[in-house]
Amino acid sequence: GAVVSQHPSRVICKSGTSVKIECRSLDFQATTMFWYRQFPKQSLMLMATSNEGSKATYEQGVEKDKFLINHASLTLSTLTVTSAHPEDSSFYICSASPRPLTQGYGYTFGSGTRLTVV
Amino acid sequence: GNSVTQMEGPVTLSEEAFLTINCTYTATGYPSLFWYVQYPGEGLQLLLKATKADDKGSNKGFEATYRKETTSFHLEKGSVQVSDSAVYFCALRLNTGFQKLVFGTGTRLLVSP
């Protein structure tokens, strides 16, 4: 089955530094990947849609310069949290879908990254 | 707009009890519907799905039927286990554009022995 690998699973960083999170589709090509943020006991908030070879499409209210997304290949997308602050601490999850996209196919999610900014 | 509404949790049940988690949706067009499950500290796993009206998705004893007339996709299980304790998310996916998922707020299920 489709597998999405997300790394790291946990990261602690100092305020003001940058952190990169990787999302890889291991056994399929993913034209589109999605990045979500989940606050404690809340639902997933879509941050951006990442398309291979083009700029990401950000949801309203998400800072493009703070959350840099790169989708350089059909199997890899990265999210970089720049100049991290404690309020950026959260659970970040990526998801991807095989190419070509078929109706009714649920996206495969990575296992998530717990970011703690101290 | 497109949205998913889930019953608020937590839902607390004893082992072997019957489970229902309500989910209703609003969407333009004809979405595909999904239930995802999230265990503590983990990402989301697809539990089941349905792509058109009257379809029934099922997996691991869980079932949900796509009801177009009531715009609902309620999750049911006849006999829950402690290991079913998790957060359950109902979601829809439009079959146009970026086809992104729209999630409900999630319902936490707690099953006690």
XYZ file of N, CA and C in Angstrom:
693
model
N 0.807 -1.197 0.000
C 0.000 0.000 0.000
C 0.847 1.256 0.000
N 0.176 2.380 -0.185
C 0.869 3.656 -0.227
C 1.415 4.009 1.157
N 2.670 4.412 1.195
C 3.303 4.767 2.464
C 3.915 6.152 2.346
N 3.663 6.959 3.350
C 4.256 8.286 3.439
C 5.120 8.336 4.685
N 6.364 8.696 4.499
C 7.310 8.776 5.607
C 7.560 10.238 5.947
N 7.440 10.558 7.213
C 7.640 11.937 7.655
C 8.712 11.958 8.732
N 9.663 12.884 8.571
C 10.769 12.989 9.535
C 11.120 14.443 9.802
N 11.535 14.763 11.000
C 11.607 13.861 12.149
C 10.246 13.678 12.811
N 10.136 12.750 13.708
C 8.874 12.565 14.411
C 8.744 13.572 15.555
N 9.876 13.926 16.115
C 9.875 14.930 17.183
C 11.091 15.820 17.007
N 10.931 17.091 17.270
C 12.067 18.002 17.221
C 11.846 19.119 18.227
N 12.921 19.418 18.912
C 12.920 20.546 19.849
C 13.956 21.530 19.348
N 13.567 22.769 19.205
C 14.524 23.759 18.711
C 14.431 25.027 19.542
N 15.463 25.814 19.435
C 15.495 27.079 20.164
C 14.762 28.157 19.379
N 14.203 29.062 20.103
C 13.494 30.173 19.476
C 14.439 30.942 18.562
N 13.964 31.246 17.353
C 14.779 31.994 16.400
C 15.476 31.128 15.370
N 15.522 29.837 15.600
C 16.154 28.932 14.632
C 15.113 28.407 13.653
N 15.601 27.717 12.615
C 14.715 27.151 11.599
C 14.724 25.638 11.672
N 13.606 25.059 11.327
C 13.459 23.606 11.385
C 12.868 23.108 10.067
N 13.443 22.033 9.546
C 12.941 21.462 8.304
C 12.301 20.114 8.575
N 11.124 19.932 8.016
C 10.389 18.666 8.140
C 10.247 18.069 6.739
N 10.561 16.789 6.623
C 10.489 16.124 5.328
C 9.301 15.183 5.238
N 8.745 15.126 4.062
C 7.638 14.222 3.793
C 7.945 13.491 2.484
N 8.038 12.159 2.568
C 8.383 11.370 1.394
C 7.326 10.317 1.099
N 6.978 10.205 -0.150
C 6.131 9.091 -0.567
C 7.081 7.968 -0.978
N 6.965 6.829 -0.316
C 7.975 5.773 -0.468
C 7.733 4.867 -1.672
N 6.519 4.613 -2.004
C 6.262 3.629 -3.044
C 5.283 4.129 -4.097
N 5.154 5.450 -4.185
C 4.308 6.007 -5.230
C 4.747 7.436 -5.509
N 4.304 7.944 -6.636
C 4.599 9.327 -6.986
C 3.453 10.223 -6.542
N 3.796 11.303 -5.913
C 2.799 12.213 -5.360
C 2.922 13.574 -6.030
N 2.022 13.856 -6.949
C 2.039 15.159 -7.596
C 1.701 16.254 -6.599
N 0.789 15.936 -5.711
C 0.319 16.914 -4.746
C 0.486 16.391 -3.327
N 1.034 17.237 -2.492
C 1.135 16.920 -1.066
C 0.501 18.065 -0.290
N -0.005 17.736 0.877
C -0.672 18.722 1.708
C 0.032 18.798 3.055
N 0.087 19.985 3.600
C 0.654 20.174 4.927
C -0.413 20.698 5.867
N -0.521 20.027 7.020
C -1.516 20.385 8.021
C -0.822 20.718 9.337
N -1.548 21.494 10.113
C -1.107 21.781 11.465
C -2.254 21.405 12.393
N -1.905 20.780 13.478
C -2.926 20.345 14.422
C -2.593 20.862 15.813
N -3.502 21.643 16.353
C -3.346 22.123 17.719
C -3.936 21.088 18.671
N -3.496 21.123 19.928
C -3.968 20.104 20.881
C -5.486 20.001 20.914
N -5.958 18.785 20.802
C -7.378 18.477 20.893
C -8.207 19.216 19.848
N -7.607 19.523 18.740
C -8.335 20.192 17.677
C -8.141 19.458 16.360
N -8.891 19.895 15.366
C -8.816 19.242 14.069
C -7.582 19.706 13.307
N -7.443 19.164 12.123
C -6.316 19.525 11.284
C -6.645 20.792 10.503
N -5.691 21.696 10.496
C -5.854 22.912 9.736
C -4.939 22.823 8.522
N -5.520 22.893 7.344
C -4.696 22.842 6.144
C -3.884 24.127 6.047
N -2.578 23.961 5.889
C -1.704 25.118 5.779
C -1.458 25.460 4.317
N -1.146 24.442 3.532
C -0.777 24.700 2.147
C -0.860 23.428 1.328
N -1.014 23.634 0.049
C -1.005 22.553 -0.933
C 0.270 22.674 -1.741
N 1.005 21.579 -1.790
C 2.317 21.591 -2.425
C 2.275 20.807 -3.730
N 2.608 21.461 -4.812
C 2.614 20.803 -6.107
C 4.034 20.680 -6.629
N 4.365 19.531 -7.125
C 5.703 19.260 -7.613
C 6.093 20.235 -8.709
N 7.233 20.898 -8.506
C 7.768 21.784 -9.517
C 7.161 23.165 -9.560
N 6.273 23.485 -8.663
C 5.681 24.821 -8.667
C 5.543 25.334 -7.237
N 5.176 26.592 -7.142
C 5.039 27.199 -5.819
C 3.834 26.623 -5.084
N 3.969 26.553 -3.781
C 2.874 26.038 -2.973
C 1.732 27.039 -2.914
N 0.552 26.529 -2.717
C -0.632 27.367 -2.542
C -0.986 27.381 -1.066
N -0.927 28.555 -0.465
C -1.140 28.672 0.969
C -2.590 29.033 1.279
N -3.057 28.518 2.402
C -4.393 28.868 2.861
C -4.358 30.271 3.480
N -5.509 30.859 3.509
C -5.609 32.201 4.056
C -5.151 32.226 5.507
N -4.329 33.212 5.821
C -3.858 33.366 7.190
C -2.544 32.665 7.482
N -2.051 31.867 6.560
C -0.779 31.167 6.762
C 0.345 32.003 6.156
N 1.367 32.280 6.952
C 2.456 33.133 6.496
C 3.394 32.364 5.567
N 3.478 32.803 4.344
C 4.311 32.127 3.355
C 5.788 32.213 3.706
N 6.200 33.351 4.249
C 7.621 33.530 4.537
C 8.052 32.784 5.796
N 7.100 32.410 6.587
C 7.431 31.693 7.815
C 7.426 30.183 7.578
N 6.503 29.736 6.800
C 6.362 28.302 6.520
C 6.707 28.079 5.044
N 7.984 27.780 4.824
C 8.470 27.606 3.461
C 8.255 26.161 3.011
N 7.620 26.003 1.892
C 7.339 24.667 1.377
C 8.014 24.491 0.034
N 8.704 23.369 -0.081
C 9.373 23.026 -1.316
C 8.965 21.629 -1.743
N 8.623 21.495 -3.015
C 8.211 20.180 -3.526
C 9.037 19.921 -4.785
N 10.283 19.526 -4.551
C 11.254 19.455 -5.640
C 11.116 18.221 -6.517
N 10.494 17.190 -5.980
C 10.356 15.969 -6.780
C 9.004 15.343 -6.510
N 8.693 14.300 -7.236
C 7.407 13.636 -7.083
C 7.318 12.788 -5.826
N 8.424 12.710 -5.090
C 8.398 11.897 -3.875
C 8.806 12.657 -2.626
N 9.094 13.932 -2.746
C 9.591 14.659 -1.572
C 9.028 16.076 -1.515
N 8.497 16.414 -0.347
C 8.102 17.782 -0.045
C 8.672 18.132 1.321
N 9.120 19.371 1.475
C 9.652 19.795 2.764
C 8.934 21.044 3.246
N 8.788 21.111 4.564
C 8.226 22.281 5.228
C 9.304 22.815 6.156
N 9.679 24.070 5.965
C 10.667 24.698 6.835
C 9.982 25.788 7.644
N 10.053 25.636 8.945
C 9.530 26.670 9.841
C 10.691 27.603 10.132
N 10.620 28.809 9.642
C 11.727 29.742 9.788
C 11.548 30.620 11.029
N 12.679 30.958 11.636
C 12.661 31.813 12.825
C 11.524 31.379 13.771
N 11.645 30.162 14.198
C 10.573 29.574 15.000
C 10.388 30.286 16.337
N 9.151 30.342 16.765
C 8.799 30.922 18.059
C 7.951 29.906 18.829
N 7.851 30.066 20.125
C 7.071 29.100 20.907
C 5.654 28.878 20.393
N 5.037 29.900 19.832
C 3.668 29.744 19.330
C 3.591 28.859 18.081
N 4.763 28.557 17.505
C 4.796 27.643 16.361
C 4.799 26.187 16.803
N 4.954 25.979 18.090
C 4.933 24.615 18.610
C 3.597 23.978 18.282
N 3.674 22.804 17.656
C 2.447 22.176 17.206
C 2.782 20.808 16.627
N 1.755 20.137 16.156
C 1.907 18.853 15.483
C 1.664 19.108 14.002
N 2.678 18.819 13.180
C 2.572 19.070 11.751
C 2.467 17.729 11.024
N 1.516 17.639 10.114
C 1.274 16.388 9.399
C 1.208 16.651 7.899
N 1.855 15.772 7.134
C 1.761 15.881 5.689
C 0.891 14.743 5.162
N 0.385 14.935 3.973
C -0.353 13.859 3.321
C -0.097 13.922 1.829
N -0.282 12.795 1.178
C -0.026 12.714 -0.258
C -0.977 11.715 -0.880
N -1.124 11.845 -2.180
C -1.987 10.933 -2.898
C -1.280 10.470 -4.159
N -1.502 9.224 -4.547
C -0.820 8.718 -5.726
C -1.203 9.479 -6.990
N -0.365 9.371 -7.955
C -0.613 9.981 -9.260
C -0.835 8.860 -10.266
N -1.827 8.858 -11.090
C -2.852 9.892 -11.174
C -3.887 9.763 -10.055
N -4.486 10.861 -9.723
C -5.449 10.882 -8.641
C -6.719 10.169 -9.085
N -7.174 9.273 -8.273
C -8.399 8.549 -8.633
C -9.520 8.922 -7.671
N -10.699 8.926 -8.187
C -11.831 9.329 -7.390
C -11.989 8.435 -6.168
N -12.210 9.064 -5.049
C -12.453 8.295 -3.844
C -11.208 7.826 -3.136
N -10.055 8.153 -3.643
C -8.843 7.694 -2.969
C -8.539 8.614 -1.809
N -8.438 8.040 -0.643
C -8.097 8.832 0.531
C -6.616 9.084 0.569
N -6.252 10.240 0.943
C -4.841 10.551 1.023
C -4.155 9.735 2.119
N -2.894 9.439 1.896
C -2.085 8.760 2.902
C -1.352 9.804 3.710
N -1.411 9.656 5.018
C -0.803 10.639 5.898
C 0.524 10.149 6.445
N 1.415 11.099 6.663
C 2.620 10.802 7.402
C 2.273 10.655 8.875
N 3.247 10.227 9.651
C 3.003 9.979 11.078
C 3.086 11.245 11.916
N 3.431 12.365 11.281
C 3.410 13.629 11.992
C 4.735 13.985 12.633
N 4.915 15.282 12.871
C 6.106 15.808 13.535
C 5.678 16.706 14.679
N 6.130 16.356 15.864
C 5.837 17.186 17.028
C 6.950 18.207 17.173
N 6.654 19.462 16.913
C 7.637 20.537 17.037
C 7.429 21.278 18.347
N 8.514 21.390 19.101
C 8.490 22.170 20.339
C 9.566 23.235 20.243
N 9.160 24.474 20.362
C 10.101 25.584 20.308
C 10.272 26.131 21.720
N 11.531 26.152 22.159
C 11.788 26.580 23.542
C 12.567 27.893 23.570
N -20.321 27.018 1.351
C -18.989 26.446 1.370
C -19.038 24.971 1.690
N -17.875 24.368 1.724
C -17.761 22.943 2.030
C -17.341 22.761 3.478
N -18.060 21.941 4.194
C -17.746 21.761 5.604
C -18.222 20.410 6.101
N -17.643 20.011 7.225
C -18.015 18.751 7.873
C -18.299 19.043 9.341
N -19.384 18.526 9.826
C -19.772 18.717 11.226
C -19.816 17.370 11.929
N -19.103 17.274 13.018
C -19.096 16.045 13.810
C -19.638 16.312 15.199
N -20.154 15.260 15.804
C -20.614 15.394 17.175
C -19.418 15.662 18.079
N -19.667 16.459 19.097
C -18.591 16.774 20.025
C -18.320 15.598 20.936
N -17.082 15.468 21.323
C -16.741 14.418 22.259
C -16.398 15.013 23.610
N -15.802 14.221 24.469
C -15.493 12.828 24.166
C -16.696 11.909 24.284
N -16.628 10.828 23.567
C -17.616 9.771 23.689
C -16.995 8.699 24.571
N -17.655 8.412 25.660
C -17.129 7.447 26.631
C -18.028 6.221 26.660
N -17.441 5.061 26.387
C -18.207 3.818 26.331
C -17.495 2.710 27.091
N -18.259 1.738 27.474
C -17.681 0.529 28.039
C -17.386 -0.445 26.911
N -16.444 -1.311 27.146
C -16.088 -2.312 26.142
C -17.328 -3.104 25.747
N -17.438 -3.412 24.456
C -18.530 -4.163 23.838
C -19.790 -3.346 23.629
N -19.764 -2.075 23.946
C -20.924 -1.217 23.698
C -21.000 -0.869 22.212
N -22.193 -0.390 21.807
C -22.409 0.029 20.429
C -21.981 1.486 20.268
N -21.321 1.746 19.147
C -20.790 3.083 18.896
C -21.471 3.731 17.703
N -21.830 4.991 17.876
C -22.229 5.831 16.759
C -21.575 7.182 16.925
N -20.903 7.629 15.887
C -20.367 8.992 15.843
C -20.997 9.659 14.635
N -21.743 10.713 14.896
C -22.467 11.384 13.824
C -21.569 12.308 13.016
N -21.847 12.339 11.725
C -21.123 13.223 10.818
C -22.079 13.688 9.730
N -22.167 14.975 9.537
C -22.943 15.523 8.426
C -22.043 16.465 7.638
N -22.405 16.691 6.394
C -21.540 17.497 5.551
C -22.341 18.466 4.701
N -21.640 19.474 4.248
C -22.164 20.414 3.262
C -21.125 20.508 2.162
N -21.564 20.325 0.941
C -20.596 20.348 -0.149
C -21.259 20.736 -1.456
N -20.476 21.378 -2.294
C -20.908 21.621 -3.666
C -20.465 20.427 -4.493
N -21.326 19.945 -5.308
C -20.968 18.778 -6.096
C -21.160 17.490 -5.314
N -20.420 16.483 -5.702
C -20.576 15.153 -5.106
C -19.245 14.689 -4.538
N -19.079 14.897 -3.245
C -17.785 14.567 -2.648
C -17.626 13.076 -2.371
N -16.387 12.691 -2.154
C -16.093 11.397 -1.547
C -16.005 11.633 -0.041
N -16.368 10.634 0.733
C -16.412 10.780 2.187
C -15.488 9.768 2.847
N -14.888 10.188 3.952
C -13.883 9.365 4.621
C -14.037 9.449 6.132
N -13.593 8.393 6.777
C -13.337 8.418 8.207
C -11.865 8.079 8.410
N -11.204 8.946 9.186
C -9.816 8.716 9.567
C -9.766 8.514 11.081
N -8.755 7.770 11.514
C -8.562 7.549 12.941
C -7.148 7.975 13.312
N -7.044 8.619 14.459
C -5.736 9.068 14.949
C -5.518 8.533 16.349
N -4.526 7.667 16.477
C -4.154 7.157 17.796
C -3.190 8.140 18.452
N -3.092 8.115 19.760
C -2.272 9.103 20.471
C -0.860 9.213 19.920
N -0.465 10.437 19.613
C 0.895 10.691 19.162
C 1.196 10.276 17.737
N 0.175 9.887 16.998
C 0.407 9.399 15.643
C -0.299 10.267 14.603
N 0.011 9.993 13.345
C -0.697 10.660 12.261
C -2.040 10.013 12.035
N -2.676 10.381 10.944
C -3.998 9.849 10.646
C -3.915 8.605 9.780
N -4.833 7.692 10.046
C -4.939 6.498 9.223
C -6.334 6.440 8.620
N -6.386 6.104 7.355
C -7.685 5.952 6.719
C -8.391 4.739 7.304
N -9.609 4.959 7.776
C -10.387 3.869 8.355
C -11.327 3.271 7.313
N -12.085 4.142 6.655
C -12.977 3.667 5.598
C -13.390 4.839 4.727
N -14.006 4.511 3.606
C -14.382 5.547 2.661
C -15.605 5.120 1.858
N -16.246 6.125 1.237
C -17.357 5.874 0.322
C -17.323 6.964 -0.740
N -17.560 6.582 -1.960
C -17.395 7.541 -3.046
C -18.696 8.038 -3.642
N -19.809 7.356 -3.386
C -21.074 7.818 -3.946
C -22.222 7.424 -3.038
N -23.361 8.014 -3.324
C -24.544 7.812 -2.493
C -24.879 6.328 -2.354
N -25.228 5.971 -1.108
C -25.625 4.610 -0.726
C -24.460 3.637 -0.615
N -23.269 4.081 -0.930
C -22.097 3.237 -0.707
C -21.914 3.026 0.790
N -21.465 1.853 1.161
C -21.123 1.596 2.556
C -19.644 1.278 2.636
N -18.945 2.051 3.452
C -17.548 1.746 3.715
C -17.457 0.919 4.983
N -16.513 -0.011 5.020
C -16.368 -0.831 6.219
C -14.927 -1.274 6.389
N -14.532 -1.406 7.656
C -13.169 -1.830 7.958
C -13.064 -2.071 9.455
N -12.462 -3.152 9.845
C -12.192 -3.474 11.250
C -13.459 -3.418 12.106
N -14.595 -3.755 11.545
C -15.845 -3.750 12.294
C -16.573 -2.427 12.274
N -15.940 -1.401 11.753
C -16.568 -0.091 11.612
C -17.300 -0.021 10.270
N -18.418 0.716 10.274
C -19.171 0.914 9.045
C -19.681 2.349 8.972
N -19.867 2.824 7.742
C -20.512 4.121 7.533
C -21.145 4.097 6.154
N -22.350 4.640 6.057
C -23.076 4.657 4.795
C -23.257 6.088 4.314
N -22.951 6.309 3.074
C -23.052 7.620 2.429
C -24.531 7.894 2.150
N -25.106 8.803 2.910
C -26.530 9.139 2.768
C -26.658 10.526 2.165
N -26.971 10.547 0.900
C -27.075 11.826 0.200
C -28.297 12.608 0.671
N -29.391 11.909 0.939
C -30.630 12.596 1.295
C -30.532 13.323 2.630
N -29.695 12.793 3.509
C -29.507 13.443 4.812
C -28.120 14.054 4.940
N -27.363 14.023 3.869
C -25.962 14.498 3.843
C -25.208 14.040 5.084
N -25.233 12.746 5.308
C -24.609 12.198 6.508
C -23.704 11.023 6.174
N -22.814 10.736 7.110
C -21.873 9.625 6.960
C -21.501 9.167 8.369
N -22.481 8.685 9.100
C -22.286 8.326 10.501
C -21.446 7.064 10.645
N -20.548 7.088 11.617
C -19.672 5.943 11.872
C -20.290 5.061 12.947
N -20.305 3.745 12.703
C -20.883 2.807 13.664
C -19.976 1.605 13.852
N -20.075 1.051 15.064
C -19.425 -0.219 15.342
C -20.254 -0.948 16.379
N -20.469 -2.209 16.154
C -21.370 -2.960 17.000
C -20.834 -3.245 18.387
N -19.519 -3.388 18.505
C -18.940 -3.777 19.795
C -17.533 -3.192 19.877
N -17.388 -2.115 20.628
C -16.087 -1.451 20.675
C -15.140 -2.155 21.645
N -13.869 -1.945 21.389
C -12.810 -2.492 22.232
C -11.985 -1.339 22.804
N -11.262 -1.646 23.856
C -10.402 -0.630 24.462
C -9.433 -0.066 23.433
N -8.966 -0.935 22.551
C -7.999 -0.520 21.530
C -8.591 0.429 20.487
N -9.896 0.615 20.504
C -10.527 1.563 19.581
C -10.448 2.994 20.096
N -9.971 3.170 21.293
C -9.845 4.512 21.858
C -8.913 5.343 20.983
N -9.410 6.432 20.480
C -8.663 7.263 19.535
C -9.525 8.475 19.204
N -9.003 9.296 18.306
C -9.800 10.409 17.787
C -10.203 10.063 16.360
N -11.469 10.255 16.065
C -12.007 9.905 14.753
C -12.409 11.186 14.011
N -11.927 11.267 12.778
C -12.198 12.433 11.954
C -13.017 12.035 10.735
N -14.090 12.753 10.532
C -14.866 12.623 9.312
C -14.331 13.654 8.320
N -14.286 13.298 7.062
C -13.734 14.219 6.071
C -14.411 14.032 4.726
N -14.398 15.086 3.960
C -14.887 14.984 2.592
C -13.798 15.462 1.647
N -13.868 14.948 0.441
C -12.939 15.380 -0.578
C -13.698 15.674 -1.848
N -13.549 16.905 -2.299
C -14.166 17.286 -3.554
C -13.378 16.658 -4.685
N -14.043 16.324 -5.725
C -13.369 15.656 -6.831
C -13.006 16.608 -7.957
N -12.802 17.872 -7.581
C -12.370 18.872 -8.544
C -11.257 19.702 -7.920
N -10.568 20.471 -8.748
C -9.516 21.336 -8.234
C -8.405 20.526 -7.571
N -7.879 21.059 -6.468
C -6.792 20.384 -5.767
C -7.261 19.142 -5.023
N -8.545 18.992 -4.914
C -9.124 17.829 -4.258
C -8.625 17.681 -2.829
N -8.568 18.758 -2.135
C -8.087 18.712 -0.753
C -9.161 18.157 0.151
N -8.725 17.637 1.268
C -9.634 17.097 2.269
C -10.126 18.218 3.171
N -11.391 18.145 3.520
C -11.978 19.049 4.502
C -12.368 18.191 5.696
N -11.827 18.510 6.853
C -12.027 17.688 8.043
C -13.065 18.268 8.986
N -13.713 17.364 9.690
C -14.486 17.766 10.842
C -13.553 18.003 12.008
N -14.103 18.390 13.136
C -13.278 18.751 14.289
C -12.745 17.545 15.044
N -13.206 16.374 14.696
C -12.732 15.172 15.385
C -13.580 14.855 16.609
N -13.715 13.579 16.873
C -14.445 13.101 18.049
C -13.568 12.100 18.789
N -13.309 12.408 20.034
C -12.471 11.505 20.828
C -13.337 10.399 21.414
N -12.892 9.176 21.234
C -13.577 8.005 21.779
C -12.728 7.400 22.885
N -13.335 7.219 24.022
C -12.668 6.587 25.156
C -13.446 5.329 25.517
N -12.781 4.183 25.450
C -13.426 2.912 25.770
C -12.765 2.343 27.012
N -13.589 2.064 28.002
C -13.058 1.532 29.253
C -13.371 0.031 29.355
N -12.501 -0.708 30.064
C -12.697 -2.164 30.185
C -13.955 -2.501 30.971
